[in-house]
Short mmCIF file of C-alpha atoms in Angstrom, two decimals:
data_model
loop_
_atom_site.label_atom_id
_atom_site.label_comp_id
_atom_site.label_asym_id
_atom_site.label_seq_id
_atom_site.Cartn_x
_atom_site.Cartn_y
_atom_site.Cartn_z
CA UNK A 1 28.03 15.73 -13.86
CA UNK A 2 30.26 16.98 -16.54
CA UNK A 3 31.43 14.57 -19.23
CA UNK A 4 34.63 13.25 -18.86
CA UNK A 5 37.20 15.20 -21.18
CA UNK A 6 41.39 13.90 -21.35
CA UNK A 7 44.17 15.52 -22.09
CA UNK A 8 47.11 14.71 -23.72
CA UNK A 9 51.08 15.90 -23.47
CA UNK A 10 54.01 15.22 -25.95
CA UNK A 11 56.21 13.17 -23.70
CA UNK A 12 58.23 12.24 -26.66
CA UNK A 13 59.79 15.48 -27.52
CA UNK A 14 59.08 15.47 -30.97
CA UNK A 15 61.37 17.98 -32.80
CA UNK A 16 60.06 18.95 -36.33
CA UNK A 17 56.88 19.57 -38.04
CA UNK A 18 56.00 15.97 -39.17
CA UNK A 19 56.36 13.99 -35.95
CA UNK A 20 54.29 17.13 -34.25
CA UNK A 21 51.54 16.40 -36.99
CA UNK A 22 51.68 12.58 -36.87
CA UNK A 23 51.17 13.13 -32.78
CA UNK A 24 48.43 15.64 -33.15
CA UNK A 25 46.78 13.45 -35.49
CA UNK A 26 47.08 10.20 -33.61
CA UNK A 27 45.65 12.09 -30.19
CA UNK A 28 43.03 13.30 -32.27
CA UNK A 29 42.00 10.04 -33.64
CA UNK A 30 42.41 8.97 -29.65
CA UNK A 31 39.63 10.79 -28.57
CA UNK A 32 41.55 12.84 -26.88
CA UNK A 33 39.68 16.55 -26.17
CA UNK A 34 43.40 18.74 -26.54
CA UNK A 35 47.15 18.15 -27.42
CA UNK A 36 48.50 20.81 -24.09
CA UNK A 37 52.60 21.11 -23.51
CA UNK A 38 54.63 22.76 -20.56
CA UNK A 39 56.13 25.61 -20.92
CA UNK A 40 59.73 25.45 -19.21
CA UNK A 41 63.23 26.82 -20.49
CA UNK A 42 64.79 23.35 -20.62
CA UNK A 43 65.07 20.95 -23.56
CA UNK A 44 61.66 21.05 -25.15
CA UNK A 45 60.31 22.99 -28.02
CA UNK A 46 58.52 26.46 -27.07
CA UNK A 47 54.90 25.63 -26.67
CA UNK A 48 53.07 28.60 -28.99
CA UNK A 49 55.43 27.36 -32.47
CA UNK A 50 54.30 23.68 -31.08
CA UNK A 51 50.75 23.76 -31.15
CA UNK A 52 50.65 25.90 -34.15
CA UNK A 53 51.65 22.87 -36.32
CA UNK A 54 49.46 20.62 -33.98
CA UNK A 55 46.54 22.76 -34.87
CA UNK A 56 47.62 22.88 -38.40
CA UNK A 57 47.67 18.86 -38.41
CA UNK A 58 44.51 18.69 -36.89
CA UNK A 59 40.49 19.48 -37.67
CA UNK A 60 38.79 19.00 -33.89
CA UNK A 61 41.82 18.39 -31.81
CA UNK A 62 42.08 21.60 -29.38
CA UNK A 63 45.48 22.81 -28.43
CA UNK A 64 46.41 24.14 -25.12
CA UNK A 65 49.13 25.21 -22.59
CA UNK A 66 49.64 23.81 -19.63
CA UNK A 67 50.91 26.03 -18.30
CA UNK A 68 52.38 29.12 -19.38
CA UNK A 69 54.82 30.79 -16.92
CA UNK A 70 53.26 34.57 -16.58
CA UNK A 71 56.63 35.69 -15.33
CA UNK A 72 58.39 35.17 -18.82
CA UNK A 73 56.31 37.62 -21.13
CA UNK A 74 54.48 40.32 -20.86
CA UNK A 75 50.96 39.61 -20.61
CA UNK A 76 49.82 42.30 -23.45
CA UNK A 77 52.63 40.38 -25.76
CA UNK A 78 51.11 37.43 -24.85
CA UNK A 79 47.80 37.97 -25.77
CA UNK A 80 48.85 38.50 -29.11
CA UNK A 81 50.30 35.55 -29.83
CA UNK A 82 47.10 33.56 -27.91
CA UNK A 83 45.09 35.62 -29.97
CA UNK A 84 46.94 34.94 -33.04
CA UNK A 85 47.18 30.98 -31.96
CA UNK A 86 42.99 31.00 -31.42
CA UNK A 87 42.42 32.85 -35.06
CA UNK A 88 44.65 30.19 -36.40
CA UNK A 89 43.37 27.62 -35.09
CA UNK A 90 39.86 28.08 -35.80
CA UNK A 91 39.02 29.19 -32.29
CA UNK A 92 40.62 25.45 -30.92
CA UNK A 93 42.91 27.43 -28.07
CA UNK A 94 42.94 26.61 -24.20
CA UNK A 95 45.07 29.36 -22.31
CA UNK A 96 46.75 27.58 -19.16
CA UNK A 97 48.92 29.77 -16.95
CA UNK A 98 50.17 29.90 -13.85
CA UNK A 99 52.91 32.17 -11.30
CA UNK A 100 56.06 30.28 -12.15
CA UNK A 101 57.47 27.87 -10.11
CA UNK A 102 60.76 26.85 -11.46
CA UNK A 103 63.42 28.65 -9.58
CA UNK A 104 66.25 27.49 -11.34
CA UNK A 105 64.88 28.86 -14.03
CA UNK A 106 64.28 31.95 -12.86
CA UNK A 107 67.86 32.19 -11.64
CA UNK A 108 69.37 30.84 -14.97
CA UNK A 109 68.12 33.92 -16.94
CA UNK A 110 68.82 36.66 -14.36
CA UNK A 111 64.97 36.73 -13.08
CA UNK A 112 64.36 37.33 -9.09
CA UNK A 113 61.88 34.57 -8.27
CA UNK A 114 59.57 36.43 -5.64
CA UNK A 115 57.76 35.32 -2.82
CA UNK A 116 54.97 33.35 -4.25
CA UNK A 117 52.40 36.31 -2.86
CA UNK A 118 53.95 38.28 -5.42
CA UNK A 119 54.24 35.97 -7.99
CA UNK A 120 50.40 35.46 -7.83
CA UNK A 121 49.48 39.22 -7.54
CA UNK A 122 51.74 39.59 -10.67
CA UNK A 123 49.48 36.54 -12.18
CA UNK A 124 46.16 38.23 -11.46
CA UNK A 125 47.50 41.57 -13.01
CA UNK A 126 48.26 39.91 -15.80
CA UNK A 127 44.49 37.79 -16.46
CA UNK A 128 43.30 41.35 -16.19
CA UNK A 129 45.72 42.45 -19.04
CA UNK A 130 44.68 38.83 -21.05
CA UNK A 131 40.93 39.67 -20.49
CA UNK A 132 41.10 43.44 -21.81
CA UNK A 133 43.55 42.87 -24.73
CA UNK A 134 40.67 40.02 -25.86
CA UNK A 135 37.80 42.56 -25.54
CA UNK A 136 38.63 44.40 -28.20
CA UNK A 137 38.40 48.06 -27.37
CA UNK A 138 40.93 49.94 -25.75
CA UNK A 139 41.61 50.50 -22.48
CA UNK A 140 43.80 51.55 -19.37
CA UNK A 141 45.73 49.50 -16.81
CA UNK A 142 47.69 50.98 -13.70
CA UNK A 143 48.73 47.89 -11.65
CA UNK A 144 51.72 47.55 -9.40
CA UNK A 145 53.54 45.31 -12.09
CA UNK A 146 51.70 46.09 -15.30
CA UNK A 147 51.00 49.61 -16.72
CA UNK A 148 49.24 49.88 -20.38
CA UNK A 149 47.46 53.53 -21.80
CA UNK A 150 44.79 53.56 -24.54
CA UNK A 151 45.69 49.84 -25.66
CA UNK A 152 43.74 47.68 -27.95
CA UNK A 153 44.69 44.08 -28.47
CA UNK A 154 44.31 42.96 -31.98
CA UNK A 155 43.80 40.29 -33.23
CA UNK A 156 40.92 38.99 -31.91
CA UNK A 157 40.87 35.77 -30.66
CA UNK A 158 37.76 33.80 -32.62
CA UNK A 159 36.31 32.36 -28.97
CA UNK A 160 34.78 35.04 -27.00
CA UNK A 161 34.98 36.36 -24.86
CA UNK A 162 38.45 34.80 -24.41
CA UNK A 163 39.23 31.31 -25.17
CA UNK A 164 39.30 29.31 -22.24
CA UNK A 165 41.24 29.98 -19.29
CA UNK A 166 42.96 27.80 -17.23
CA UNK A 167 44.22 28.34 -13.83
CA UNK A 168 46.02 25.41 -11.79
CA UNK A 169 47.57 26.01 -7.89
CA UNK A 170 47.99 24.25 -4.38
CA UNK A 171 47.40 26.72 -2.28
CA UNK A 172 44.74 28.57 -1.37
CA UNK A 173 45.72 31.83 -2.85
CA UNK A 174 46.12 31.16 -6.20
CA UNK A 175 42.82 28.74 -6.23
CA UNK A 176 41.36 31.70 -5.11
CA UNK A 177 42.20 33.67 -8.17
CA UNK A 178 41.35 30.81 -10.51
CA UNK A 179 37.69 30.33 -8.61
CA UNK A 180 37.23 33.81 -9.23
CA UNK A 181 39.20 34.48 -12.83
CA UNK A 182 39.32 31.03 -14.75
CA UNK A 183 36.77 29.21 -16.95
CA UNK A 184 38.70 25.60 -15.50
CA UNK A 185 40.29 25.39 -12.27
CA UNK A 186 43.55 22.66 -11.70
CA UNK A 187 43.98 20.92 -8.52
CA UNK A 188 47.46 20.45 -8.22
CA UNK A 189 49.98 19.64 -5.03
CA UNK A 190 51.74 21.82 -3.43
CA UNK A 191 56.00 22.31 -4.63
CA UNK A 192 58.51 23.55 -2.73
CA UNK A 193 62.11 24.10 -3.15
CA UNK A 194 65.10 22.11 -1.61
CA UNK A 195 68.58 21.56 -2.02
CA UNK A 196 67.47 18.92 -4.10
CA UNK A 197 65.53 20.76 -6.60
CA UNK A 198 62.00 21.37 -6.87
CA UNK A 199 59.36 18.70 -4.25
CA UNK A 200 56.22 17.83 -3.51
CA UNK A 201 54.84 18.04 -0.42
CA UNK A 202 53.06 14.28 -0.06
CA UNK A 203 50.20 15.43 1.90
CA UNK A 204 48.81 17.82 -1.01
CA UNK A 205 48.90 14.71 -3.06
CA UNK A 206 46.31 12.71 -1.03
CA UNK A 207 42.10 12.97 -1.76
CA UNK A 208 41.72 14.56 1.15
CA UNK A 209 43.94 17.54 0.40
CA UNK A 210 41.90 17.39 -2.79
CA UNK A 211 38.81 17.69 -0.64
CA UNK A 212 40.21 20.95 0.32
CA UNK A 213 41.22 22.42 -2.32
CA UNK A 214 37.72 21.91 -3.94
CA UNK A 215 36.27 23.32 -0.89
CA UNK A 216 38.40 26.58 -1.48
CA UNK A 217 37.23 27.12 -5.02
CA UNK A 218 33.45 26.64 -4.13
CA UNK A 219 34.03 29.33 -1.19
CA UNK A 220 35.74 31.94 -3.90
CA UNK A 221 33.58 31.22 -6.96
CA UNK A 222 30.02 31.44 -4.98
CA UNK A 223 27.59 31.63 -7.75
CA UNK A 224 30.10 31.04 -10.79
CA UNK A 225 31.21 27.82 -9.01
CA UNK A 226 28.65 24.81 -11.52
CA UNK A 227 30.38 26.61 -14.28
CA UNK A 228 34.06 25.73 -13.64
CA UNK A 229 35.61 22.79 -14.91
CA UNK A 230 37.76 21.04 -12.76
CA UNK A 231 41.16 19.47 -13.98
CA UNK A 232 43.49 16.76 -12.39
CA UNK A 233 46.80 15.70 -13.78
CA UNK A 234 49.25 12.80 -12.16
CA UNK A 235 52.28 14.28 -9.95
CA UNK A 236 55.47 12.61 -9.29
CA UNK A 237 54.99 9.14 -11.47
CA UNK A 238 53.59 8.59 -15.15
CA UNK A 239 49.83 6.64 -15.13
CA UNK A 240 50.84 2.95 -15.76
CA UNK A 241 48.44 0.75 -16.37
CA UNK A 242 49.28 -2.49 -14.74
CA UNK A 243 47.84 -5.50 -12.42
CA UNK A 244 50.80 -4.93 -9.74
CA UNK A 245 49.29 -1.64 -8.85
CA UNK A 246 49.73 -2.19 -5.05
CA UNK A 247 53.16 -3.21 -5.45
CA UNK A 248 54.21 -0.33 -7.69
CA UNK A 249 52.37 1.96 -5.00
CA UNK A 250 54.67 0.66 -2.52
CA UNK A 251 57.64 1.81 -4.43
CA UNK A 252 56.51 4.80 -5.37
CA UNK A 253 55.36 5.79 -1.58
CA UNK A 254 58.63 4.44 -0.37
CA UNK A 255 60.49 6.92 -3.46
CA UNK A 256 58.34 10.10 -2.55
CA UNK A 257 58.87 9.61 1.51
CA UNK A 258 62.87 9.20 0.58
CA UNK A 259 62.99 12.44 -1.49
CA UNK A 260 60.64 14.65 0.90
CA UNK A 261 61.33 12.82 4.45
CA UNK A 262 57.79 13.08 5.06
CA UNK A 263 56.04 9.78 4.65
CA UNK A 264 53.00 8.50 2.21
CA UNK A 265 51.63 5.35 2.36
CA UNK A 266 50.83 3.01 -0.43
CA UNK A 267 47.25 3.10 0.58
CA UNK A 268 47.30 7.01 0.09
CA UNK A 269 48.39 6.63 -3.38
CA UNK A 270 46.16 4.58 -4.63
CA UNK A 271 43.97 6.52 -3.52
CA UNK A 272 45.52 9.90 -4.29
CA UNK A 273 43.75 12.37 -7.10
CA UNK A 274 47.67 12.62 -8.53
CA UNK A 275 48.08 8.91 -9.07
CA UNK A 276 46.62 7.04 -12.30
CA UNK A 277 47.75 3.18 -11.52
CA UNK A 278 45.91 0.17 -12.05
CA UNK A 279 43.87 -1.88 -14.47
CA UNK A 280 42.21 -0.19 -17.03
CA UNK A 281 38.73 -1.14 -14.98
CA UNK A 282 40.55 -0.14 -12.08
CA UNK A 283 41.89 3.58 -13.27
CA UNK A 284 37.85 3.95 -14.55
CA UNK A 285 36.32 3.38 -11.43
CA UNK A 286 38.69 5.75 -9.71
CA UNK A 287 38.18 8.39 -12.48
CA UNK A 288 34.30 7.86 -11.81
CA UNK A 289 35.00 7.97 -8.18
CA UNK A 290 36.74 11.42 -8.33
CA UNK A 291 34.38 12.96 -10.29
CA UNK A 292 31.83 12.14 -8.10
CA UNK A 293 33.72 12.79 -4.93
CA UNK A 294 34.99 16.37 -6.22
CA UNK A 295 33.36 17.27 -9.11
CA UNK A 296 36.43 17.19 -11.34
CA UNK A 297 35.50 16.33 -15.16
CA UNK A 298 39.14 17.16 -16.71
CA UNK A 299 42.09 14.92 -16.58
CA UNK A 300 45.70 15.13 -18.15
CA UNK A 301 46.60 11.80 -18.50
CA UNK A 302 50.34 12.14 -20.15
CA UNK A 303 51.27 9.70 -23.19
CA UNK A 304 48.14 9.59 -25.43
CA UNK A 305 48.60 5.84 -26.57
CA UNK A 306 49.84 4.12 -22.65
CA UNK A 307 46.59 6.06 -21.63
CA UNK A 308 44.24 5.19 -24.68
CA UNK A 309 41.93 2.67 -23.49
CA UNK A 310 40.85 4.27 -20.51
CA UNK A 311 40.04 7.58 -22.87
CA UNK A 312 38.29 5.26 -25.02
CA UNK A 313 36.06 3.43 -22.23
CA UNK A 314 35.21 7.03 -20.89
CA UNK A 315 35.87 10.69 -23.41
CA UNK A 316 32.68 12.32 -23.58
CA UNK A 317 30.53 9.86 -21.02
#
């Protein structure tokens, strides 16, 4: 078994350089493993600026993304910047990315949001680009969305071969690529798109959908498979510690089968991979459960402090 290893977000939308430092620092001094923010075009500070002040503010804290949309840079642009953000650092950077999800996004900027078959080709085009800009030499690329002659990325990133890639997805396609591509794989539900804005389909949220998923990666990754690290994060609610768990899983089922029309039960919640509720002995024994259930070793558990004595009881055990 891995040791356990937590992640932390900025959930409080901190908007200049000190309050970004007095985070970092305060996650750090958590136990936390990495400081990782989303990458979206809404109200939130772009995530490369971000964590280079968190990494700045820091000595041991890694940074990460989690995750980049692929579809709003090009990948040989981007792999300066990680590059740049890894050097700077001290060699402290975690590369999450993923195919893009958000379609209002997308539509908001003048971007065709593609069938999610070509979203992920796109995506596996582009870890191909990541991967050769890092390698310092240079070298050719004639893909169907990405075309680069006699390139060499520079700078080097200080981890090699890369620093470490992160590759997150529902379905089975794109936990294909990450079995096959990533150094840790993320387990996450399944969205889809309604009138409403972007949902969650309940049954990718339960353990056994979980049980899937894992099943998929250990298929694609065949011999590579004991050295991925597997990552959960909670969907749909914060964790809240608390010792009305059932009763706040009741809510939240009743919530989720309101917005989707397809029902969850409190029962599946608790038990659900996505879902961090409970007493603090109660969120450790699941956490213990799931990583001996499916392997998984990595959580992001939101709000460093509302999350800090489970990280405490568990980081690095």
């Amino acid at each position: 078994m891995r040791p356990f290893r937590f992640l932390a977000d900025d959930i409080g939308g901190r908007r200049d350089a000190a309050g970004i430092g007095e985070h970092a620092r305060l996650t750090e001094s958590l136990g936390y493993s990495a400081l990782v923010i989303p990458d979206h075009l809404v109200d939130q500070l772009a995530p490369l600026p971000y964590l280079a002040v968190a990494a700045a503010a820091t000595e041991r804290l890694r940074i990460g993304t989690f995750v980049l949309n692929n579809d709003l840079r090009h990948p040989a642009v981007l792999a300066q910047d990680l590059a740049t953000l890894d050097a700077m650092s001290g060699g402290r950077l975690e590369i999450g990315i993923g195919a893009g999800w958000n379609v209002a996004e997308y539509r908001a900027i003048g971007i065709s949001f593609e069938p999610a078959a070509r979203r992920s080709a796109r995506l596996a085009e582009a870890v191909t680009v990541l991967k050769g800009c890092f390698a310092g030499q240079a070298f050719d690329f004639a893909g169907e969305h990405y075309r680069l002659t006699g390139h060499e990325g520079r700078p080097l990133p200080v981890q090699q071969p890369h620093p470490p890639l992160l590759i997150g997805g529902g379905g089975r396609r794109t936990l294909t690529l990450a079995a096959r591509e990533a150094d840790i794989v993320g387990l996450a539900p399944r969205i889809s798109w309604g009138g409403g804005g972007p949902m969650v389909d309940p049954a990718s949220l339960t353990v056994e959908a979980a049980d899937e998923k894992v099943a998929w990666v250990r298929e694609a990754a065949g011999d590579r498979f004991a050295s991925l690290e597997l990552n959960l994060y909670p969907s749909q609610f914060p964790p809240l510690i608390t010792d009305r768990a059932r009763a706040e899983a009741t809510d939240r089922a009743a919530a989720i089968t309101a917005r989707t029309g397809r029902q969850i039960t409190a029962d599946a919640l608790l038990d659900s991979p996505h879902q961090f509720l409970g007493t603090v002995d109660a969120i450790c024994d699941k956490l213990i459960g799931l990583r001996e259930r499916l392997g998984v070793s990595s959580f992001m558990l939101g709000d460093a402090v509302e999350m800090a004595p489970i990280v405490e009881r568990l980081a690095g055990r």
